Amino acid sequence: MWSFNIFKNEKLKFVLNAGGALVLDEHFELMLDENVTGNEKRFILSASDPRFSKIQAVTISPLSGAKYTINGEEEEKITHLEDEDKFDVSAVTYQVRFSSKKAKTGFWLKTQKVKDASHVDLNGWMDPGKGFMYFCPEDQGAFSSPVVYFFDMDHTIIKPKSGGKFPENASDWIWWHKIVPERLHRLRTTGARIIFISNQKSMETDVTLKDEFQEKIRQIQDKLGFEFEVCVASGSGMFRKPSPGIFHFLKEYMKLDPKSCLMVGDAAGRPACKISGKKKDFSASDRNFAVNCGLDFRTPEEFFNSQVSKYKEADLKIKPNAARALKDNSIKFNKSSDLIHDILKRKKSLIIFTGYPGCGKSTFAKTLTRSFPEVAILCRDEIGSTQKCIKLCKEALHIGKSVVVDATNPDIASRQKYLEIAHELDLDSIISLFFDVEIDLAMHNCRYRAITGGAVIKDMILYSHRKKFEAPSRSEGFTDTISIPFEPKFESNFETQLYYSHLP
Ligand SMILES: [Mg+2]
């Protein structure tokens, strides 16, 4: 678990543990629980929590018009501060420093109570994770029912009054159908729990959209006359539908214990309909979210207008889940892995990797580093350029080290430079290790990596790899070619569940 030290003029002022929050007054002094009144709160400092985020950051949220200065500019919006970042409040300088840089792996740990007043701002909103906003109703009765209705918002509950696809401002909405408020009221009367769940990625780049969205929710709640929970995926991480992150958050921290659960949404993967002229759904993220979380699913037409579903599963435009199609490859994986270990144990070798990004190359290279600290493992992404890799390869082989080249090396030309060096030195063990993974699985793996805090790899890079690809063969000058399948490894149940989900 990480924590943060907040320094005031170079003197330690606060210690903020992961997931914790401090309520501060206008002088940036801590407000203790008993004397906190709404009007005196000026700032909330909250620390990111490794259960939800791999980013180590402190968030400063100014309230009621409070301002602070960062990089000489006055600011009144929420900012994420990272290690060494400085900011000023009332002309006093504060700095954020990590007291521990090592993040605990596995971000879904034991159930803990996170719902305490310091997390929720005056308007009922909280930021429980990176790319996630949650509205917490004041009425505790809202949490008591095991009967839960999840609703997508846009084109399910409301639609733009202006008639376009996207709303123009906070007031640009009407009910999706006039029956919607009546049905919501009826659900509310039965005591059911109502949770809106909305993807709003554009908030990542345009912070004004957050205020607009919150204002719209206030208007909808005003019209309905009651509050309900709202989950907003405001970024591209694990909380974005269809990823099941929000469902896990509610289960772990917001007393969700669904005995009966239904998801209603318009992103259902429906094909275009020639008769009605209806366009195909822009995605299947609502339906896939339901699949990922094990919920029943209805489209708005089915739920509000009692239409009978006319779509067979086979008609739906849903991409198969490459991870779920993955077979148990452990025997073959271990066999190839043992072979490589044997080779490195026995003789000086050059091992050249080939494979898509996201096919397990660097993970495998790391296991080699642990077993063979004396071997030069050259990771192209860490070294920065292929030229540098080639230079380091030459140097290492010259001083008698074995070398492993961890790069995508899709074609003969990319591997030839390394082979030439090996041949110059008369090396008699030149191995190709091919990570045998189909593009769909590599794409899924890249998505999984990106939403769990890793690098973002665009699909284009994978397509370009596929285009260039030439299978490694002995005719290029390898003394042996070995292939290795993909074998996923997890550190927690949540990781396992997330991996086998449909991902955004
Ligand atoms: Mg929608």
Coordinates of C-alpha atoms and ligand atoms in Angstrom, one line a residue:
M1 CA 0.0 0.0 0.0
W2 CA 1.4 3.4 -0.8
S3 CA 1.1 6.7 1.1
F4 CA 1.9 10.3 0.5
N5 CA 3.6 13.0 2.5
I6 CA 2.4 16.6 2.1
F7 CA 5.1 19.1 2.9
K8 CA 4.4 22.7 3.8
N9 CA 7.4 24.9 3.1
E10 CA 9.6 21.8 3.2
K11 CA 8.2 20.6 6.6
L12 CA 6.0 17.5 6.8
K13 CA 2.5 18.6 7.3
F14 CA 0.2 15.6 6.6
V15 CA 0.5 12.0 5.9
L16 CA -2.2 10.7 3.5
N17 CA -2.6 7.0 3.2
A18 CA -3.8 5.3 0.0
G19 CA -7.6 5.7 -0.4
G20 CA -7.7 8.3 2.4
A21 CA -9.0 11.8 2.3
L22 CA -8.5 15.0 4.4
V23 CA -11.0 17.8 4.7
L24 CA -9.2 21.2 5.0
D25 CA -10.3 24.7 5.7
E26 CA -9.4 27.9 3.9
H27 CA -6.0 28.1 5.7
F28 CA -5.3 24.5 4.6
E29 CA -5.7 23.3 8.1
L30 CA -7.2 20.0 8.9
M31 CA -10.8 20.0 10.0
L32 CA -11.6 17.3 12.6
D33 CA -14.8 15.4 12.2
E34 CA -16.6 17.0 15.1
N35 CA -16.2 20.6 13.9
V36 CA -16.7 20.1 10.2
T37 CA -19.6 22.1 8.9
G38 CA -20.4 22.2 5.3
N39 CA -19.7 25.9 4.9
E40 CA -16.1 25.9 6.2
K41 CA -14.8 23.1 4.0
R42 CA -12.6 24.5 1.4
F43 CA -10.4 21.6 0.1
I44 CA -10.5 17.9 0.0
L45 CA -7.2 16.1 -0.5
S46 CA -7.6 12.5 -1.4
A47 CA -5.0 9.8 -2.2
S48 CA -5.4 7.3 -5.0
D49 CA -6.1 3.8 -3.9
P50 CA -4.3 0.8 -5.5
R51 CA -7.5 -1.2 -5.3
F52 CA -8.9 1.1 -8.1
S53 CA -5.9 2.7 -9.6
K54 CA -2.3 2.0 -10.5
I55 CA -1.6 5.7 -10.7
Q56 CA 0.0 7.1 -7.6
A57 CA -1.6 10.5 -7.2
V58 CA -3.1 12.9 -4.7
T59 CA -6.3 14.7 -5.9
I60 CA -6.9 18.2 -4.7
S61 CA -10.6 19.2 -4.9
P62 CA -11.4 22.8 -4.1
L63 CA -14.9 23.4 -2.8
S64 CA -17.2 26.4 -2.7
G65 CA -15.1 28.6 -4.9
A66 CA -11.8 27.9 -3.1
K67 CA -8.7 28.5 -5.3
Y68 CA -5.1 27.3 -5.3
T69 CA -2.2 28.0 -7.6
I70 CA -0.3 25.5 -9.6
N71 CA 2.6 26.3 -11.9
G72 CA 1.8 30.0 -11.3
E73 CA -1.8 29.6 -12.5
E74 CA -4.8 30.0 -10.4
E75 CA -7.0 26.9 -10.4
E76 CA -10.4 26.1 -9.1
K77 CA -10.8 22.7 -10.7
I78 CA -9.8 19.2 -9.4
T79 CA -6.2 18.4 -10.2
H80 CA -4.3 15.1 -9.8
L81 CA -0.9 15.7 -8.3
E82 CA 1.9 13.3 -8.7
D83 CA 5.2 12.8 -6.9
E84 CA 7.2 16.1 -6.4
D85 CA 4.3 18.2 -7.7
K86 CA 4.0 21.6 -5.9
F87 CA 1.0 23.9 -5.4
D88 CA 0.3 27.0 -3.4
V89 CA -2.7 27.8 -1.1
S90 CA -2.8 31.4 0.3
A91 CA 0.8 32.0 -0.9
V92 CA 2.1 29.0 1.0
T93 CA 3.9 26.3 -1.0
Y94 CA 3.0 22.6 -0.5
Q95 CA 4.6 19.6 -2.1
V96 CA 3.4 16.0 -2.6
R97 CA 6.0 13.2 -2.0
F98 CA 5.5 9.5 -1.9
S99 CA 6.7 7.7 1.1
S100 CA 6.5 4.4 -0.6
K101 CA 6.8 4.0 -4.3
K102 CA 6.0 0.3 -4.5
A103 CA 2.4 -0.3 -5.4
K104 CA 0.9 -3.5 -4.1
T105 CA -0.1 -5.7 -7.0
G106 CA -3.7 -6.9 -7.3
F107 CA -6.0 -4.0 -6.9
W108 CA -9.1 -5.7 -5.5
L109 CA -8.2 -6.6 -2.0
K110 CA -10.3 -7.4 1.0
T111 CA -13.6 -5.7 1.5
Q112 CA -13.3 -2.4 3.3
K113 CA -15.7 0.3 4.2
V114 CA -15.0 3.2 1.9
K115 CA -18.2 5.0 2.3
D116 CA -17.4 7.6 4.9
A117 CA -18.3 11.2 4.8
S118 CA -14.9 12.5 3.9
H119 CA -15.1 10.8 0.5
V120 CA -18.3 12.4 -0.5
D121 CA -18.4 16.1 -1.4
L122 CA -21.2 18.4 -0.5
N123 CA -23.2 17.5 -3.5
G124 CA -23.1 13.8 -3.0
W125 CA -20.4 13.0 -5.6
M126 CA -17.3 11.1 -4.9
D127 CA -14.2 10.0 -6.9
P128 CA -13.6 6.4 -5.8
G129 CA -11.1 5.5 -8.6
K130 CA -9.3 6.9 -11.6
G131 CA -11.9 7.6 -14.3
F132 CA -14.9 6.9 -12.1
M133 CA -17.4 9.3 -10.4
Y134 CA -20.1 8.0 -8.1
F135 CA -23.2 9.8 -6.8
C136 CA -24.3 8.6 -3.4
P137 CA -27.9 9.3 -2.4
E138 CA -28.4 10.7 1.0
D139 CA -31.3 8.4 1.7
Q140 CA -29.8 5.1 3.1
G141 CA -33.1 3.4 2.1
A142 CA -31.8 3.6 -1.5
F143 CA -29.2 0.9 -0.7
S144 CA -31.3 -1.6 1.1
S145 CA -33.0 -3.6 -1.7
P146 CA -31.5 -6.8 -3.2
V147 CA -33.6 -6.0 -6.3
V148 CA -31.4 -3.9 -8.5
Y149 CA -32.1 -2.1 -11.8
F150 CA -29.1 -0.8 -13.7
F151 CA -29.9 1.7 -16.4
D152 CA -27.7 3.1 -19.1
M153 CA -28.6 6.8 -19.4
D154 CA -28.2 8.2 -22.9
H155 CA -30.8 6.8 -25.3
T156 CA -32.2 4.6 -22.6
I157 CA -33.6 7.0 -19.9
I158 CA -33.1 10.3 -21.8
K159 CA -32.3 11.5 -25.2
P160 CA -31.2 15.0 -26.5
K161 CA -34.1 17.3 -26.9
S162 CA -32.3 18.9 -29.8
G163 CA -32.7 15.6 -31.7
G164 CA -29.0 14.9 -32.2
K165 CA -27.0 12.0 -31.0
F166 CA -25.1 14.0 -28.4
P167 CA -26.6 16.6 -26.0
E168 CA -25.6 20.2 -26.4
N169 CA -25.8 21.2 -22.8
A170 CA -27.1 20.1 -19.4
S171 CA -30.7 21.0 -20.2
D172 CA -30.7 19.4 -23.6
W173 CA -32.7 16.3 -22.6
I174 CA -36.1 14.8 -22.7
W175 CA -37.3 11.4 -21.5
W176 CA -36.4 8.6 -23.9
H177 CA -40.1 7.7 -23.9
K178 CA -42.9 9.4 -21.9
I179 CA -43.5 6.2 -19.9
V180 CA -39.9 6.3 -18.5
P181 CA -40.6 8.5 -15.4
E182 CA -43.7 6.5 -14.6
R183 CA -41.8 3.2 -14.7
L184 CA -39.0 4.6 -12.6
H185 CA -41.5 5.8 -10.0
R186 CA -43.1 2.4 -9.9
L187 CA -39.8 0.7 -9.4
R188 CA -39.0 3.2 -6.6
T189 CA -42.3 2.4 -4.9
T190 CA -41.5 -1.3 -4.8
G191 CA -38.3 -0.3 -3.0
A192 CA -36.0 -1.5 -5.8
R193 CA -32.5 0.0 -6.1
I194 CA -32.0 2.2 -9.2
I195 CA -28.5 2.7 -10.5
F196 CA -27.6 4.7 -13.6
I197 CA -24.4 3.7 -15.2
S198 CA -23.0 5.8 -18.0
N199 CA -19.8 5.9 -20.1
Q200 CA -18.6 9.5 -20.4
K201 CA -15.0 9.2 -21.7
S202 CA -15.0 12.8 -23.1
M203 CA -14.8 14.0 -19.5
E204 CA -11.2 12.9 -19.6
T205 CA -10.2 15.7 -21.8
D206 CA -13.0 18.3 -21.1
V207 CA -13.5 18.8 -17.4
T208 CA -16.4 21.2 -17.9
L209 CA -18.4 18.2 -19.0
K210 CA -18.3 16.9 -15.4
D211 CA -20.2 19.9 -14.0
E212 CA -22.6 19.7 -16.9
F213 CA -23.3 16.0 -16.3
Q214 CA -23.8 16.5 -12.5
E215 CA -26.2 19.3 -13.3
K216 CA -28.2 17.1 -15.7
I217 CA -28.4 14.4 -13.0
R218 CA -29.7 17.0 -10.5
Q219 CA -32.4 18.0 -13.0
I220 CA -33.4 14.4 -13.6
Q221 CA -33.6 13.7 -9.9
D222 CA -35.6 16.9 -9.4
K223 CA -38.1 15.9 -12.1
L224 CA -38.4 12.4 -10.6
G225 CA -38.5 13.7 -7.0
F226 CA -36.1 11.2 -5.6
E227 CA -32.4 10.4 -5.6
F228 CA -30.8 7.3 -7.1
E229 CA -27.2 6.1 -7.5
V230 CA -25.2 7.2 -10.5
C231 CA -22.0 5.6 -11.7
V232 CA -20.0 7.4 -14.4
A233 CA -17.0 6.0 -16.2
S234 CA -15.3 9.3 -16.9
G235 CA -12.2 7.8 -18.5
S236 CA -11.0 4.8 -20.4
G237 CA -10.0 2.5 -17.5
M238 CA -11.6 -0.6 -15.9
F239 CA -14.8 1.3 -15.0
R240 CA -15.8 1.9 -18.6
K241 CA -18.6 -0.4 -19.8
P242 CA -18.4 -3.2 -20.7
S243 CA -15.6 -3.7 -18.2
P244 CA -17.2 -4.9 -14.9
G245 CA -15.2 -2.5 -12.6
I246 CA -18.3 -0.6 -11.5
F247 CA -20.2 -3.7 -10.6
H248 CA -17.3 -4.9 -8.4
F249 CA -17.0 -1.5 -6.8
L250 CA -20.7 -1.6 -5.8
K251 CA -20.4 -5.2 -4.6
E252 CA -17.4 -4.5 -2.5
Y253 CA -18.2 -1.1 -1.1
M254 CA -21.8 -0.1 -1.6
K255 CA -23.6 -3.1 -0.1
L256 CA -24.7 -4.4 -3.5
D257 CA -25.9 -8.0 -2.9
P258 CA -28.0 -8.6 -5.9
K259 CA -30.6 -11.4 -5.6
S260 CA -32.3 -10.1 -8.7
C261 CA -30.5 -7.8 -11.1
L262 CA -31.3 -6.4 -14.5
M263 CA -29.4 -4.2 -16.9
V264 CA -31.2 -2.0 -19.4
G265 CA -29.3 -0.3 -22.2
D266 CA -29.4 0.6 -25.9
A267 CA -25.9 -0.5 -26.7
A268 CA -27.0 -4.0 -27.4
G269 CA -25.2 -5.0 -30.6
R270 CA -28.4 -5.1 -32.6
P271 CA -28.1 -5.2 -36.4
A272 CA -29.7 -2.5 -38.7
C273 CA -33.3 -3.1 -39.5
K274 CA -34.3 -2.5 -43.1
I275 CA -38.1 -2.5 -42.4
S276 CA -38.0 0.2 -39.6
G277 CA -34.9 1.9 -41.0
K278 CA -33.3 1.7 -37.6
K279 CA -29.5 1.9 -37.7
K280 CA -27.4 -0.8 -36.1
D281 CA -26.4 -0.2 -32.5
F282 CA -23.1 1.7 -32.1
S283 CA -21.8 -0.9 -29.8
A284 CA -22.7 -3.8 -27.5
S285 CA -21.2 -2.3 -24.4
D286 CA -24.4 -2.5 -22.3
R287 CA -25.2 -6.0 -23.3
N288 CA -21.6 -7.1 -22.7
F289 CA -21.5 -5.4 -19.3
A290 CA -24.5 -7.5 -18.4
V291 CA -22.7 -10.6 -19.6
N292 CA -19.6 -9.8 -17.7
C293 CA -21.4 -9.2 -14.5
G294 CA -23.9 -12.1 -14.9
L295 CA -27.0 -9.9 -15.1
D296 CA -30.2 -10.3 -17.1
F297 CA -30.4 -7.8 -19.9
R298 CA -33.1 -5.9 -21.7
T299 CA -33.1 -3.2 -24.4
P300 CA -35.1 0.0 -23.6
E301 CA -37.7 -1.1 -26.1
E302 CA -38.1 -4.5 -24.4
F303 CA -38.1 -3.0 -20.9
F304 CA -40.2 0.2 -21.3
N305 CA -42.3 -0.7 -24.3
S306 CA -42.7 -4.4 -23.5
Q307 CA -41.5 -5.3 -27.0
V308 CA -40.5 -8.9 -27.4
S309 CA -36.9 -9.4 -28.5
K310 CA -36.7 -10.3 -32.1
Y311 CA -33.0 -10.8 -32.2
K312 CA -31.3 -14.2 -32.0
E313 CA -27.9 -14.3 -30.4
A314 CA -26.4 -15.1 -33.8
D315 CA -27.8 -11.9 -35.3
L316 CA -26.1 -9.6 -32.8
K317 CA -23.0 -7.8 -33.8
I318 CA -20.9 -9.0 -30.9
K319 CA -17.2 -9.7 -31.2
P320 CA -16.3 -13.0 -29.7
N321 CA -14.3 -12.9 -26.5
A322 CA -10.8 -14.0 -27.5
A323 CA -9.8 -14.7 -23.8
R324 CA -12.7 -17.0 -23.3
A325 CA -11.7 -19.0 -26.4
L326 CA -8.3 -19.5 -24.9
K327 CA -7.5 -23.2 -24.2
D328 CA -5.3 -24.5 -21.4
N329 CA -1.8 -24.2 -22.9
S330 CA 0.1 -24.8 -19.7
I331 CA 1.7 -28.1 -20.9
K332 CA 3.0 -26.7 -24.1
F333 CA 4.0 -23.4 -22.4
N334 CA 6.0 -25.2 -19.8
K335 CA 7.7 -27.5 -22.3
S336 CA 8.9 -24.5 -24.4
S337 CA 9.9 -22.6 -21.3
D338 CA 11.9 -25.5 -20.0
L339 CA 13.6 -25.9 -23.4
I340 CA 14.7 -22.2 -23.4
H341 CA 15.9 -22.5 -19.8
D342 CA 17.9 -25.6 -20.7
I343 CA 19.5 -23.9 -23.7
L344 CA 20.6 -20.8 -21.6
K345 CA 22.0 -23.1 -18.9
R346 CA 24.1 -25.2 -21.4
K347 CA 25.6 -22.7 -23.8
K348 CA 26.2 -19.2 -24.9
S349 CA 23.2 -18.3 -27.0
L350 CA 21.3 -15.6 -28.9
I351 CA 17.6 -15.9 -28.5
I352 CA 15.4 -13.7 -30.7
F353 CA 11.7 -13.2 -29.8
T354 CA 9.0 -12.7 -32.4
G355 CA 5.4 -11.8 -31.6
Y356 CA 2.6 -9.3 -31.3
P357 CA 2.6 -6.7 -28.5
G358 CA 0.6 -8.3 -25.7
C359 CA 1.6 -11.9 -26.4
G360 CA 3.6 -12.4 -23.2
K361 CA 7.2 -11.6 -24.4
S362 CA 8.2 -9.3 -21.7
T363 CA 6.6 -11.3 -19.0
F364 CA 8.5 -14.3 -20.2
A365 CA 11.7 -12.3 -20.4
K366 CA 11.3 -11.3 -16.8
T367 CA 11.2 -14.9 -15.7
L368 CA 14.5 -15.4 -17.6
T369 CA 16.0 -12.4 -15.8
R370 CA 15.2 -14.0 -12.5
S371 CA 16.8 -17.4 -13.5
F372 CA 19.7 -16.0 -15.4
P373 CA 20.8 -12.6 -14.0
E374 CA 24.0 -12.9 -16.1
V375 CA 22.2 -13.0 -19.4
A376 CA 21.7 -9.7 -21.3
I377 CA 17.9 -9.3 -21.7
L378 CA 17.4 -6.5 -24.3
C379 CA 13.9 -5.1 -24.2
R380 CA 13.4 -2.9 -27.2
D381 CA 10.7 -0.8 -25.4
E382 CA 12.9 -0.1 -22.5
I383 CA 16.1 0.6 -24.5
G384 CA 14.2 2.9 -26.9
S385 CA 15.5 2.0 -30.3
T386 CA 16.3 -1.0 -32.4
Q387 CA 19.7 0.5 -33.3
K388 CA 20.6 0.7 -29.6
C389 CA 19.4 -2.9 -29.1
I390 CA 21.7 -4.1 -32.0
K391 CA 24.7 -2.3 -30.5
L392 CA 24.1 -3.7 -27.0
C393 CA 23.6 -7.2 -28.5
K394 CA 26.9 -7.0 -30.2
E395 CA 28.7 -5.7 -27.1
A396 CA 27.2 -8.4 -24.9
L397 CA 27.9 -11.3 -27.3
H398 CA 31.5 -10.0 -27.6
I399 CA 32.2 -10.2 -23.9
G400 CA 30.8 -13.7 -23.8
K401 CA 27.3 -13.2 -22.6
S402 CA 24.1 -14.8 -23.8
V403 CA 21.6 -12.4 -25.2
V404 CA 17.8 -12.4 -25.3
V405 CA 16.2 -9.9 -27.7
D406 CA 12.7 -8.9 -26.4
A407 CA 11.1 -7.1 -29.4
T408 CA 8.3 -7.8 -31.8
N409 CA 10.7 -8.6 -34.7
P410 CA 7.9 -9.4 -37.2
D411 CA 9.9 -10.0 -40.3
I412 CA 13.2 -11.4 -41.7
A413 CA 14.7 -8.0 -42.1
S414 CA 14.1 -7.1 -38.4
R415 CA 15.8 -10.3 -37.2
Q416 CA 18.6 -10.3 -39.8
K417 CA 20.8 -7.7 -38.1
Y418 CA 21.0 -9.8 -34.9
L419 CA 21.7 -13.0 -36.9
E420 CA 24.6 -11.3 -38.8
I421 CA 26.3 -10.5 -35.5
A422 CA 25.9 -14.1 -34.2
H423 CA 27.2 -15.5 -37.4
E424 CA 30.3 -13.2 -37.3
L425 CA 31.0 -14.7 -33.9
D426 CA 30.4 -18.3 -35.0
L427 CA 27.8 -18.7 -32.4
D428 CA 26.4 -22.2 -32.6
S429 CA 23.1 -21.6 -30.6
I430 CA 20.9 -19.1 -32.4
I431 CA 17.3 -19.6 -31.4
S432 CA 14.0 -18.1 -32.5
L433 CA 11.3 -18.0 -29.9
F434 CA 8.0 -17.3 -31.5
F435 CA 5.1 -16.3 -29.3
D436 CA 2.3 -18.0 -31.1
V437 CA -0.8 -15.8 -30.5
E438 CA -3.6 -14.8 -32.8
I439 CA -4.3 -11.1 -33.4
D440 CA -7.7 -11.1 -31.6
L441 CA -6.1 -12.4 -28.4
A442 CA -3.1 -10.0 -28.7
M443 CA -5.7 -7.2 -29.0
H444 CA -7.6 -8.4 -26.0
N445 CA -4.4 -8.6 -24.0
C446 CA -3.4 -5.1 -25.0
R447 CA -6.8 -3.8 -23.8
Y448 CA -6.5 -5.7 -20.6
R449 CA -3.1 -4.2 -20.0
A450 CA -4.2 -0.7 -20.8
I451 CA -7.2 -0.7 -18.4
T452 CA -5.0 -2.1 -15.6
G453 CA -2.6 0.8 -15.9
G454 CA -0.2 -0.4 -18.6
A455 CA 0.8 1.2 -21.9
V456 CA -1.9 1.8 -24.5
I457 CA -1.2 0.0 -27.7
K458 CA -3.3 1.0 -30.7
D459 CA -4.9 -1.7 -32.9
M460 CA -3.1 -0.2 -35.8
I461 CA 0.2 -1.4 -34.4
L462 CA -1.0 -4.9 -34.3
Y463 CA -2.4 -4.8 -37.8
S464 CA 0.9 -3.5 -39.0
H465 CA 2.7 -6.4 -37.3
R466 CA 0.3 -8.8 -39.0
K467 CA 1.0 -7.3 -42.4
K468 CA 4.8 -7.5 -42.0
F469 CA 4.8 -10.9 -40.4
E470 CA 7.1 -13.6 -41.7
A471 CA 7.3 -16.7 -39.7
P472 CA 10.8 -17.3 -38.3
S473 CA 12.5 -20.3 -40.0
R474 CA 15.9 -22.1 -39.9
S475 CA 16.6 -20.9 -43.5
E476 CA 17.2 -17.4 -42.0
G477 CA 20.1 -18.8 -40.1
F478 CA 18.6 -20.0 -36.8
T479 CA 19.9 -23.2 -35.4
D480 CA 16.5 -23.9 -33.9
T481 CA 13.0 -22.4 -33.9
I482 CA 10.7 -22.8 -30.9
S483 CA 7.2 -21.6 -30.4
I484 CA 5.4 -20.8 -27.2
P485 CA 1.7 -20.3 -26.6
F486 CA 0.1 -17.7 -24.3
E487 CA -0.5 -18.6 -20.8
P488 CA -2.3 -15.9 -18.6
K489 CA -1.2 -15.4 -15.0
F490 CA -3.1 -13.6 -12.3
E491 CA -2.5 -12.3 -8.9
S492 CA -6.1 -11.9 -7.7
N493 CA -9.7 -13.2 -8.4
F494 CA -10.6 -9.7 -9.7
E495 CA -7.8 -9.8 -12.2
T496 CA -8.9 -13.2 -13.4
Q497 CA -12.5 -12.1 -13.7
L498 CA -11.5 -8.9 -15.5
Y499 CA -9.3 -10.8 -18.0
Y500 CA -12.1 -13.1 -19.1
S501 CA -14.5 -10.2 -19.5
H502 CA -15.5 -8.4 -22.7
L503 CA -13.3 -5.3 -22.5
P504 CA -13.9 -1.8 -23.9
Ligands
MG1 MG -26.8 4.6 -24.3

